[in-house]
PDB file of C-alpha atoms and ligand atoms in Angstrom:
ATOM      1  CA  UNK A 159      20.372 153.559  61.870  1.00 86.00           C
ATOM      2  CA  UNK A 160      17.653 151.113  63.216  1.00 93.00           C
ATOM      3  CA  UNK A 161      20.316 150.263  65.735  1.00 95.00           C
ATOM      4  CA  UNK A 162      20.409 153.721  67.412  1.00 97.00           C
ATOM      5  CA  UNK A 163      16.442 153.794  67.874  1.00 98.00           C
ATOM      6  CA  UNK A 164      15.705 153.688  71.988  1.00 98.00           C
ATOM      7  CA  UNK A 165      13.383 150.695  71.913  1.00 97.00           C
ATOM      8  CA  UNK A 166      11.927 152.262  75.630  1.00 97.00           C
ATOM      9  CA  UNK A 167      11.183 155.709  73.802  1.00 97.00           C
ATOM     10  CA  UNK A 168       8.842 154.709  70.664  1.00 98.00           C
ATOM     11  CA  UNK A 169       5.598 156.419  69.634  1.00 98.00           C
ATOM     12  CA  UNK A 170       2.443 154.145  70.267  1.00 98.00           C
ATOM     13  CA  UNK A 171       0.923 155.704  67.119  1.00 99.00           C
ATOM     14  CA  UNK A 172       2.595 157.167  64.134  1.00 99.00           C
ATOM     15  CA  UNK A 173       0.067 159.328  62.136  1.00 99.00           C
ATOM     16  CA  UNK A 174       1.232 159.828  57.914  1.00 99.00           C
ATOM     17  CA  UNK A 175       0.289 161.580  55.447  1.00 99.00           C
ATOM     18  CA  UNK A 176       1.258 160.053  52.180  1.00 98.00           C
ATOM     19  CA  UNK A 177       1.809 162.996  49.629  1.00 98.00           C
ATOM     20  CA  UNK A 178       3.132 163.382  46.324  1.00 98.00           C
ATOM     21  CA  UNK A 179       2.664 160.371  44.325  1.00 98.00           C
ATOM     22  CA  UNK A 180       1.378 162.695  41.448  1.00 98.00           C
ATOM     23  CA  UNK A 181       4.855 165.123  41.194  1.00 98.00           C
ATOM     24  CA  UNK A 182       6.667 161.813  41.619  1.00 98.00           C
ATOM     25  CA  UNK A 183       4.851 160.475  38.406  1.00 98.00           C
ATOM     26  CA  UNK A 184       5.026 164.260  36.922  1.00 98.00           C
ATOM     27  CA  UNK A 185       9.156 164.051  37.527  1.00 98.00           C
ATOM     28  CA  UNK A 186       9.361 160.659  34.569  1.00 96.00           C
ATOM     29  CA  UNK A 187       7.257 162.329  32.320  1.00 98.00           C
ATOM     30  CA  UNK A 188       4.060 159.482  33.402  1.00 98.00           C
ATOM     31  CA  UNK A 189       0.658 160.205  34.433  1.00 97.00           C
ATOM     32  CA  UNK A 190      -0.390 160.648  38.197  1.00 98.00           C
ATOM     33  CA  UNK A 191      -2.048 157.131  38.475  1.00 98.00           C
ATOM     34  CA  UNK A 192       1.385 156.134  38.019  1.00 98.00           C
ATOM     35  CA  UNK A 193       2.495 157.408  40.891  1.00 98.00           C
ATOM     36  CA  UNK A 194      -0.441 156.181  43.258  1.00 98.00           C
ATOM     37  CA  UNK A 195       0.568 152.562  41.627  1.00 98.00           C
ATOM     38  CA  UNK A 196       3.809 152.830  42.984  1.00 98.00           C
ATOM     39  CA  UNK A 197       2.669 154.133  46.408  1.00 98.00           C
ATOM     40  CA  UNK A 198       1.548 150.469  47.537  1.00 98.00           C
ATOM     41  CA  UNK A 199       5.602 149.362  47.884  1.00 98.00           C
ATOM     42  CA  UNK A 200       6.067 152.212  50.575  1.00 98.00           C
ATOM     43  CA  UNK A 201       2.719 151.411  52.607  1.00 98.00           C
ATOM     44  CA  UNK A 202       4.309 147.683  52.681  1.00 97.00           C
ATOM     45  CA  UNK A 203       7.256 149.278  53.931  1.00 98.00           C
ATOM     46  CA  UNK A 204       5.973 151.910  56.535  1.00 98.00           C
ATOM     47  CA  UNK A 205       4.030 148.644  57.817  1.00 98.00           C
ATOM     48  CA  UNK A 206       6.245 146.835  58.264  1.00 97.00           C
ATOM     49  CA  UNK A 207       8.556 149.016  59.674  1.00 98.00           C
ATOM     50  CA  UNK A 208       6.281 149.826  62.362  1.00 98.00           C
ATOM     51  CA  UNK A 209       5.337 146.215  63.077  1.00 98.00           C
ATOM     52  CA  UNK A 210       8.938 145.296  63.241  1.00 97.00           C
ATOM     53  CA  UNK A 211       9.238 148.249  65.918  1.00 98.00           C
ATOM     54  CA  UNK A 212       6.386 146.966  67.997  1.00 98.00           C
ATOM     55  CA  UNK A 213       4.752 149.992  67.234  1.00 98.00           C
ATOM     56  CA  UNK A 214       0.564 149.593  68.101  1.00 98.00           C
ATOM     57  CA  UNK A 215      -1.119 151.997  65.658  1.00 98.00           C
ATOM     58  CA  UNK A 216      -0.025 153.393  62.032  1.00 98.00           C
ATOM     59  CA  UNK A 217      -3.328 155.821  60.475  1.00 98.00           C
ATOM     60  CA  UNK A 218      -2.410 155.943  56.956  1.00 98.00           C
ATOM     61  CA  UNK A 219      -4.022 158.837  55.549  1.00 98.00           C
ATOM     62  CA  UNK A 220      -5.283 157.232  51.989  1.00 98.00           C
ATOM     63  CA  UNK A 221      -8.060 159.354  50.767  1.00 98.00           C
ATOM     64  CA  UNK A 222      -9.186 162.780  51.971  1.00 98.00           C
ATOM     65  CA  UNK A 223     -12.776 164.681  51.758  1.00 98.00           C
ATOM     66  CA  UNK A 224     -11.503 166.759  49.532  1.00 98.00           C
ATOM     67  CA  UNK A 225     -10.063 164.129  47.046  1.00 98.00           C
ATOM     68  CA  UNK A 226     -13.338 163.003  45.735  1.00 98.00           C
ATOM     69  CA  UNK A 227     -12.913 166.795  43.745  1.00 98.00           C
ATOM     70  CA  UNK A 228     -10.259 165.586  41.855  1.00 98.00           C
ATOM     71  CA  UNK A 229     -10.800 164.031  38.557  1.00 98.00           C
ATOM     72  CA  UNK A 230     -13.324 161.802  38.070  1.00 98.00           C
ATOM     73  CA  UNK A 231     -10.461 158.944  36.308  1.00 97.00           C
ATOM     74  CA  UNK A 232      -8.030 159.822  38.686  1.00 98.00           C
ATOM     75  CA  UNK A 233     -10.659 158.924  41.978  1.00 98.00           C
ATOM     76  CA  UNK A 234     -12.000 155.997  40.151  1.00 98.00           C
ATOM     77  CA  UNK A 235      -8.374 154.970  39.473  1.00 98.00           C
ATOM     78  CA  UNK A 236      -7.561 155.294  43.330  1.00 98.00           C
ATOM     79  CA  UNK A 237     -10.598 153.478  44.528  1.00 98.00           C
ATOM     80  CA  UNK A 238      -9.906 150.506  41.719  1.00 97.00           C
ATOM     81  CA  UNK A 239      -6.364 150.811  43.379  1.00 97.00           C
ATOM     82  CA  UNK A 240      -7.489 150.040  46.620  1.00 97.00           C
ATOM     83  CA  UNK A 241      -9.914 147.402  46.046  1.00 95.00           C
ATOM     84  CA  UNK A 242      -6.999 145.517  44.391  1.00 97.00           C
ATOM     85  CA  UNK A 243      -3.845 146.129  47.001  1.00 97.00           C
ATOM     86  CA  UNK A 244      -6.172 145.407  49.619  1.00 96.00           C
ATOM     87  CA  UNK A 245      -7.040 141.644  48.006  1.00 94.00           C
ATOM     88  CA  UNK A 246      -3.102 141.798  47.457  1.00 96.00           C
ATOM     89  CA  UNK A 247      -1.992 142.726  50.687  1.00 96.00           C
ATOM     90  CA  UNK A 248      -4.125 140.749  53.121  1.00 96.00           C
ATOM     91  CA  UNK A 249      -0.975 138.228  53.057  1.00 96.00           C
ATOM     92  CA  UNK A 250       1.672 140.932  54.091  1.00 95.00           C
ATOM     93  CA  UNK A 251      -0.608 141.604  56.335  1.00 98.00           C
ATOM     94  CA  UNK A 252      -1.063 138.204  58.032  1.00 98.00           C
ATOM     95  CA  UNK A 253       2.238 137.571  58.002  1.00 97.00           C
ATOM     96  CA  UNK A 254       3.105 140.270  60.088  1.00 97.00           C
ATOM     97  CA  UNK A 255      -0.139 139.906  62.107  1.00 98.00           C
ATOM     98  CA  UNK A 256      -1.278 143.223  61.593  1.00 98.00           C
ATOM     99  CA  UNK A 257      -4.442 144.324  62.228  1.00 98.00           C
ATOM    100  CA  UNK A 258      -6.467 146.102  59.971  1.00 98.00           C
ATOM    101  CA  UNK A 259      -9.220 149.069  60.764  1.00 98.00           C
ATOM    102  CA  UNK A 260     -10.392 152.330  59.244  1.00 98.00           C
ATOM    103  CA  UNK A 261     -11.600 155.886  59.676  1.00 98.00           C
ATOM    104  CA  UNK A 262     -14.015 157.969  57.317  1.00 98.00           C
ATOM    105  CA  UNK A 263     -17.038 157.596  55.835  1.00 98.00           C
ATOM    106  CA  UNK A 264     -16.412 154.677  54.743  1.00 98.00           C
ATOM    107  CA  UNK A 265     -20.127 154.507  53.197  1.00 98.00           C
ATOM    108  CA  UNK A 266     -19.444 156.966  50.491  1.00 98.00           C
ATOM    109  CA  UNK A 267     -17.029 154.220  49.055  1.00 98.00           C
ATOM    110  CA  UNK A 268     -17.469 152.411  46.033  1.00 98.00           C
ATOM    111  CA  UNK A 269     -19.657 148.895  47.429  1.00 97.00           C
ATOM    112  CA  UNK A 270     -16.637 146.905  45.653  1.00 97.00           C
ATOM    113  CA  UNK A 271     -14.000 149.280  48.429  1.00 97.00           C
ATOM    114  CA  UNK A 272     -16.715 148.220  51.180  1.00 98.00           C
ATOM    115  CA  UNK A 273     -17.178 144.862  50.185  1.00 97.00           C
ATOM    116  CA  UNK A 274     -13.222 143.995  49.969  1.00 97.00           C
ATOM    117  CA  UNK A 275     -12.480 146.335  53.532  1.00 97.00           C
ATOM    118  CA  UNK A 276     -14.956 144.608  55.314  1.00 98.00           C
ATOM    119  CA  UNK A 277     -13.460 141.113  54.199  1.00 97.00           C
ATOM    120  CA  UNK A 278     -10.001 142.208  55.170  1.00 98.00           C
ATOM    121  CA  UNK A 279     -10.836 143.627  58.608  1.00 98.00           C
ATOM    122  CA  UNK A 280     -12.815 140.558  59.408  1.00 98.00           C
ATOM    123  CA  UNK A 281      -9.947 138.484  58.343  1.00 98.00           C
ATOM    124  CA  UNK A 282      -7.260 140.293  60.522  1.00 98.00           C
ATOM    125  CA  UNK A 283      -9.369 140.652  63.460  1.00 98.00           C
ATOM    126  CA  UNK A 284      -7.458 138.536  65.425  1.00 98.00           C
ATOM    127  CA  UNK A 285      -3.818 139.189  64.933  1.00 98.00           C
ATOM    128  CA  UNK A 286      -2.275 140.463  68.119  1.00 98.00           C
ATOM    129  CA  UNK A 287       0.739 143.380  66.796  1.00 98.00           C
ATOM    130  CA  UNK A 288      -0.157 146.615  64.931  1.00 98.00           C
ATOM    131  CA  UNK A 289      -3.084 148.420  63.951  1.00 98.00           C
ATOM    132  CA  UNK A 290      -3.144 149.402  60.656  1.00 98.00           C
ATOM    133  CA  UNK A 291      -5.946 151.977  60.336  1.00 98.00           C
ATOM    134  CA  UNK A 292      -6.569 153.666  56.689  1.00 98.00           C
ATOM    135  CA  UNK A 293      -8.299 156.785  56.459  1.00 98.00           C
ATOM    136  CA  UNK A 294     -10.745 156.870  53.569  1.00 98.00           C
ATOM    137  CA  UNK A 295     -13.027 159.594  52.609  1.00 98.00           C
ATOM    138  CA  UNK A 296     -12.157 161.390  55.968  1.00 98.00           C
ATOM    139  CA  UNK A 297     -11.155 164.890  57.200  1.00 98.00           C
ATOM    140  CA  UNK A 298     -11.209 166.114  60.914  1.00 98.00           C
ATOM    141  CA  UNK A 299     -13.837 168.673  60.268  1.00 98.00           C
ATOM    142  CA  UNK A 300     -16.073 165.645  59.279  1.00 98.00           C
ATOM    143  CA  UNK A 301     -15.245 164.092  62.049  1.00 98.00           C
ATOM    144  CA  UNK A 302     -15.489 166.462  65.018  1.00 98.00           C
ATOM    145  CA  UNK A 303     -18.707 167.487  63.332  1.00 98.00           C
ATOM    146  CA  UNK A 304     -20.005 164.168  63.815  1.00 98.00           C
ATOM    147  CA  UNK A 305     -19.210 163.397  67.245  1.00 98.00           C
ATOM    148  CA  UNK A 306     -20.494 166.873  67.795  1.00 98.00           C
ATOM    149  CA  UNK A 307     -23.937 165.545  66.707  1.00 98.00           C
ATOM    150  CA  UNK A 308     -23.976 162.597  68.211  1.00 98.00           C
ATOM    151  CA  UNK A 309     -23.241 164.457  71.799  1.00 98.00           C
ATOM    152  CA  UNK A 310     -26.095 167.155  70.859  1.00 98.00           C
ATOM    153  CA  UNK A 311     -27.957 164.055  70.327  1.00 98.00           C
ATOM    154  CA  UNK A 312     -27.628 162.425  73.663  1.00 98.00           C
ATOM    155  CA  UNK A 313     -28.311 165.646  75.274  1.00 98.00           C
ATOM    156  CA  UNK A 314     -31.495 165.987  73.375  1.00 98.00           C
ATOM    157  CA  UNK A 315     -32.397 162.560  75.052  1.00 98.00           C
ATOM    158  CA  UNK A 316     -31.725 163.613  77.968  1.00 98.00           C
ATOM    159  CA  UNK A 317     -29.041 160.589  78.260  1.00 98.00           C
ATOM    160  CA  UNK A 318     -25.925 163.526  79.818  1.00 98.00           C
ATOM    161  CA  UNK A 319     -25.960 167.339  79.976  1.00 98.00           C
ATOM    162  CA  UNK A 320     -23.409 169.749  78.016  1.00 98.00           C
ATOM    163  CA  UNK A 321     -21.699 169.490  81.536  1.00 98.00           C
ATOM    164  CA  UNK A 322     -20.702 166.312  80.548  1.00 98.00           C
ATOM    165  CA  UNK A 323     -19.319 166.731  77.755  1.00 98.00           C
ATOM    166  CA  UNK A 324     -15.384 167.260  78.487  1.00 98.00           C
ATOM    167  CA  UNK A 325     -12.184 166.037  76.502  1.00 98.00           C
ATOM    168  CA  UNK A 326     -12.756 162.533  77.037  1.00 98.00           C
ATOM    169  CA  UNK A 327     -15.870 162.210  76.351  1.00 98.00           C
ATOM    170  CA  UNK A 328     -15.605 164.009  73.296  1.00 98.00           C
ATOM    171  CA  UNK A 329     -12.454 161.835  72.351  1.00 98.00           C
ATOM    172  CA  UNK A 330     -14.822 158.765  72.594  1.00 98.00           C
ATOM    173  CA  UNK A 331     -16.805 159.873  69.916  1.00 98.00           C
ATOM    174  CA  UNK A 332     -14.518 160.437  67.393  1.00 98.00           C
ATOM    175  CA  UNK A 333     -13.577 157.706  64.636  1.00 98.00           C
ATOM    176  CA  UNK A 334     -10.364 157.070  66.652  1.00 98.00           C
ATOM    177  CA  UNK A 335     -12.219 156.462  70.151  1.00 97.00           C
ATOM    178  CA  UNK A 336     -10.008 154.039  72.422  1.00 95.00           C
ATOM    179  CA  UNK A 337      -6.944 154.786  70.040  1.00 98.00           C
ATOM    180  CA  UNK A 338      -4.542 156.733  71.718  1.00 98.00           C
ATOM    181  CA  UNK A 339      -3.489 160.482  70.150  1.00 98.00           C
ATOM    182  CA  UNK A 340      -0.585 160.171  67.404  1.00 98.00           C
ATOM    183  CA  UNK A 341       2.981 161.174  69.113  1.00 98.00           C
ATOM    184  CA  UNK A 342       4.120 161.676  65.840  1.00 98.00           C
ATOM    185  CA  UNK A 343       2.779 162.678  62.605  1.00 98.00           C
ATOM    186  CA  UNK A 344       4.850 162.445  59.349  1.00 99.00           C
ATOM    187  CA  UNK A 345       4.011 164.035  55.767  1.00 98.00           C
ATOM    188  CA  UNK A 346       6.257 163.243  52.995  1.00 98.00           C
ATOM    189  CA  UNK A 347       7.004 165.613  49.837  1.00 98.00           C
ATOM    190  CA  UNK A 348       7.752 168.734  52.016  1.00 97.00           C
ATOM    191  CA  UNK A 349       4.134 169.896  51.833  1.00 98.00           C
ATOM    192  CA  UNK A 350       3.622 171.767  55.236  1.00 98.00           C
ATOM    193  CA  UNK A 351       0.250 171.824  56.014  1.00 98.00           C
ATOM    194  CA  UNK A 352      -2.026 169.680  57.574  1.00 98.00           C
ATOM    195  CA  UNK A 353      -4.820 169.190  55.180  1.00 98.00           C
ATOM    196  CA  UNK A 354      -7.522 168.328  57.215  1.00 98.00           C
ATOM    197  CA  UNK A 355      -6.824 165.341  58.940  1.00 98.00           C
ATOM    198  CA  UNK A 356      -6.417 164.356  62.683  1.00 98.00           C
ATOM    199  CA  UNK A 357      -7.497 167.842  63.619  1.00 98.00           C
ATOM    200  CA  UNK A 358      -8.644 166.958  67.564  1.00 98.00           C
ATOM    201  CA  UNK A 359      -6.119 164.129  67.570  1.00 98.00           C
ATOM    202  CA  UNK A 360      -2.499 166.123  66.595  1.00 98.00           C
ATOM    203  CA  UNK A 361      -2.507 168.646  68.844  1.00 98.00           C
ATOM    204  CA  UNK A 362       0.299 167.554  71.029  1.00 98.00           C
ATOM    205  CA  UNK A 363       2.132 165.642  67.673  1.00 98.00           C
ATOM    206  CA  UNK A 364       5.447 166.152  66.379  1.00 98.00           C
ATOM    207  CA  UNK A 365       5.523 166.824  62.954  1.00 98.00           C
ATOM    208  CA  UNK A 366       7.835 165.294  60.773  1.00 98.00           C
ATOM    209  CA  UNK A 367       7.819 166.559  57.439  1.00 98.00           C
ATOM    210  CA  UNK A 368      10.695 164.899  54.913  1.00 98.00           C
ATOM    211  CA  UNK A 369      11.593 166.432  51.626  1.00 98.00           C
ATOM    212  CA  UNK A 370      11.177 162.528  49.712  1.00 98.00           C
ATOM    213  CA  UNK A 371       7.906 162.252  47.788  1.00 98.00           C
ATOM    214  CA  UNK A 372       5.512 159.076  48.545  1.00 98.00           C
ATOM    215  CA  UNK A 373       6.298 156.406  46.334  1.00 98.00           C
ATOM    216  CA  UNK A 374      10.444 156.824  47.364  1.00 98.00           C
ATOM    217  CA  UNK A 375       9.865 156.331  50.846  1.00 98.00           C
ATOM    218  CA  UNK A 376      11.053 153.353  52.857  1.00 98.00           C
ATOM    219  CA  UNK A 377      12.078 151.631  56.190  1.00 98.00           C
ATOM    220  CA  UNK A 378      15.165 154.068  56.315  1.00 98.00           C
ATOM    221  CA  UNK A 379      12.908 156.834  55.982  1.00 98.00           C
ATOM    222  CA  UNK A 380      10.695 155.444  59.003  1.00 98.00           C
ATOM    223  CA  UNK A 381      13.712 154.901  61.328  1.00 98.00           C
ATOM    224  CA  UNK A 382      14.869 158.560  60.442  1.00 98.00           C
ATOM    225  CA  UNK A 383      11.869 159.805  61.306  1.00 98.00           C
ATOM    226  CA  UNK A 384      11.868 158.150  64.682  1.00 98.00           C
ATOM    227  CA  UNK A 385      15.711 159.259  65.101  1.00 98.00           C
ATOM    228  CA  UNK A 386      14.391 162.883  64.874  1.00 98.00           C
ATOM    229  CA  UNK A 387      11.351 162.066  67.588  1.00 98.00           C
ATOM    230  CA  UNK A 388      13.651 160.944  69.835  1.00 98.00           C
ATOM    231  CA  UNK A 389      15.552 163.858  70.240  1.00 97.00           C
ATOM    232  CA  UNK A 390      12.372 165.890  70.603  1.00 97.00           C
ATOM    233  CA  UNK A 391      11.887 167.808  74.524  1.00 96.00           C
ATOM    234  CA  UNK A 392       7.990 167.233  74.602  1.00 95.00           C
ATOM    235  CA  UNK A 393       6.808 169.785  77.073  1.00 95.00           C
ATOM    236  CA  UNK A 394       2.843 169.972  77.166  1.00 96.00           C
ATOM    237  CA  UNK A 395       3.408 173.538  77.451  1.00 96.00           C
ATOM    238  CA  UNK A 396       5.450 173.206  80.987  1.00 95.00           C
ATOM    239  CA  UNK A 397       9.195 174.812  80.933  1.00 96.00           C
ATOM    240  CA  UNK A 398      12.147 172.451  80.185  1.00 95.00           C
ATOM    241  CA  UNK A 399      12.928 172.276  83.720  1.00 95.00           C
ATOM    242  CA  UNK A 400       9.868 171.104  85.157  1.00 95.00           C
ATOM    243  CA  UNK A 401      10.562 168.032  83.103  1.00 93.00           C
ATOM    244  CA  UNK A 402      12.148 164.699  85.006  1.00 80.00           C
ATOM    245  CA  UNK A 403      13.716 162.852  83.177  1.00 62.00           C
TER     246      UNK A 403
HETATM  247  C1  IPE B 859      -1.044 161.686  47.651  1.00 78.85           C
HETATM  248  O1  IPE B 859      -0.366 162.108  46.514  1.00 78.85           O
HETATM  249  C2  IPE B 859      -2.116 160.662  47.353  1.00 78.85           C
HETATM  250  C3  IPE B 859      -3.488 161.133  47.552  1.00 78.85           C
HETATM  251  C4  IPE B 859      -3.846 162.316  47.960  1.00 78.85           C
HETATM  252  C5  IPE B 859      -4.540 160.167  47.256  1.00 78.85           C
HETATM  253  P1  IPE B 859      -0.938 163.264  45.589  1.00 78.85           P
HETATM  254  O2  IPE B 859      -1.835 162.642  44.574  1.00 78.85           O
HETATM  255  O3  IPE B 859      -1.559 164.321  46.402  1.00 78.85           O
HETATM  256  O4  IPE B 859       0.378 163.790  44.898  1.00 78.85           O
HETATM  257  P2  IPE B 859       0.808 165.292  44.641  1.00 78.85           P
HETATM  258  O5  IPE B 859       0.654 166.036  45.928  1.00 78.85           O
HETATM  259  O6  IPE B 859      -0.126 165.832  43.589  1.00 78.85           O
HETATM  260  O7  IPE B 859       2.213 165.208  44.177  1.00 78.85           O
HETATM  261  C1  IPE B 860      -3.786 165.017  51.677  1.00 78.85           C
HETATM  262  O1  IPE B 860      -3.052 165.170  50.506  1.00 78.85           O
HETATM  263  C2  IPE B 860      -4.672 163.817  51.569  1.00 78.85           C
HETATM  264  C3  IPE B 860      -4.005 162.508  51.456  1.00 78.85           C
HETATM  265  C4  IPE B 860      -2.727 162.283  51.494  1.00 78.85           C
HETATM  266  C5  IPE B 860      -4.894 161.397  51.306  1.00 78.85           C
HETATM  267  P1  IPE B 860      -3.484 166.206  49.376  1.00 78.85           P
HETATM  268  O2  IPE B 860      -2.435 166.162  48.335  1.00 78.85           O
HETATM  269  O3  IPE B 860      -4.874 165.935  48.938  1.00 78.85           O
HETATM  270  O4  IPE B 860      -3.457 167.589  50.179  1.00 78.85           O
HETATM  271  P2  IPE B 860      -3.541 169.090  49.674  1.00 78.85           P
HETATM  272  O5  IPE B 860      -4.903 169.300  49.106  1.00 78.85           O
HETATM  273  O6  IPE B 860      -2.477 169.300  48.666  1.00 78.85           O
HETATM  274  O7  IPE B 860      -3.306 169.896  50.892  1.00 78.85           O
HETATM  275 MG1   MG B 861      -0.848 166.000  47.301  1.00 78.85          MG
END
């Protein structure tokens, strides 16, 4: 399978949305936290998939706006989560000298979350092969609504007028400025929406959207996934013929 991938025709970035750890807990009769603590072994996996692709950037969709309205155990049980698998993982990380970054509002985290992200990022800084970027406590209306302040901002200054403002301009300020837009985007447990995320940023992706839940997925998974982009005629809204190949 990983054989028949065209090494010359890979994404850059590979956008995911990691759903249904809680039905995959609700399916053995256990509690959704369950399923979140058995999400870590296919983020390990996804990683290191891409980094053994050469693949730059992976944004693993971790925490949405919207989740902080869940629960109050079940968020405190995800941010606990993460302050742990990120102390955990900073090896796996290293060792495939991956890079790690994130999106959101980050300040809304628990300080612990901040404390133990900032510590990781630091210590990755300097490896050389993927991007890892998480995105925690973010959604793509957040996000274009910030950048859209910002820009209002500088034109209050007087530092550019509206004429300025264009696609790449308004690209730069969003959390993903400098990052180039997914190619594909993949969201596991055959939800098919998009929930808020990478609004500005997927609308040229492929979608990819397997019937396996979260916690089940793997390398395999991954490679089909990239099998499928492959075979994908992206058009940018030209006609199959104006296409060279
Ligand atoms: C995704 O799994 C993890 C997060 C949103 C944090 P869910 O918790 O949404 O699982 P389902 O969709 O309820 O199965
Ligand atoms: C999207 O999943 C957010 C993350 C995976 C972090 P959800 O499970 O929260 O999405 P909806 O609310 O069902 O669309
Ligand atoms: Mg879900």
């Amino acid at each position: 399978m990983k054989e028949d991938i065209e090494p010359g025709n890979l994404p850059q970035h590979i956008a995911v949305i990691m759903d249904g750890n809680g039905r995959w807990a609700k399916r053995q009769g256990a509690a959704r936290v369950f399923g979140h603590r058995n999400a870590i072994k296919a983020v390990r996996e996804v990683t290191e998939g891409c980094a053994e692709l050469g693949i730059k950037y992976l944004t693993l969709y971790a925490f949405s706006t919207e989740n902080w309205n869940r629960p109050k155990f079940e968020v405190d049980a995800l941010m606990t989560l993460l302050v742990h698998t990120i102390r955990d993982e900073i090896k796996t990380l290293m060792d495939n000298n991956v890079r790690l970054a994130t999106i959101g509002n980050t300040e809304s985290l628990p300080k612990d979350c901040q404390r133990e992200l900032a510590e990781a990022i630091r210590e990755t800084s300097h490896n050389t092969g993927l991007t890892l970027i998480l995105a925690l406590s973010y959604s793509g209306r957040w996000e274009i609504l910030e950048a859209a302040r910002q820009l209002a901002a500088q034109v209050r200054d007087g530092h550019i007028t509206p004429d300025d403002i264009d696609e790449m301009l308004f690209s730069q300020h969003l959390t993903t400025g400098g990052i180039p837009d997914p190619e594909l985007m993949i969201r596991t447990s055959g939800e098919m929406r998009i929930s808020n995320f990478l609004l500005w940023q997927l609308a040229y992706s492929e979608l990819y959207m397997p019937d396996v839940l979260w916690p089940d997925f793997r390398k395999k998974h991954l490679h089909e996934a990239l099998l499928s982009y492959q075979q994908r005629e992206r058009r940018f809204g030209k006609t199959s013929e104006q296409l060279v190949k």
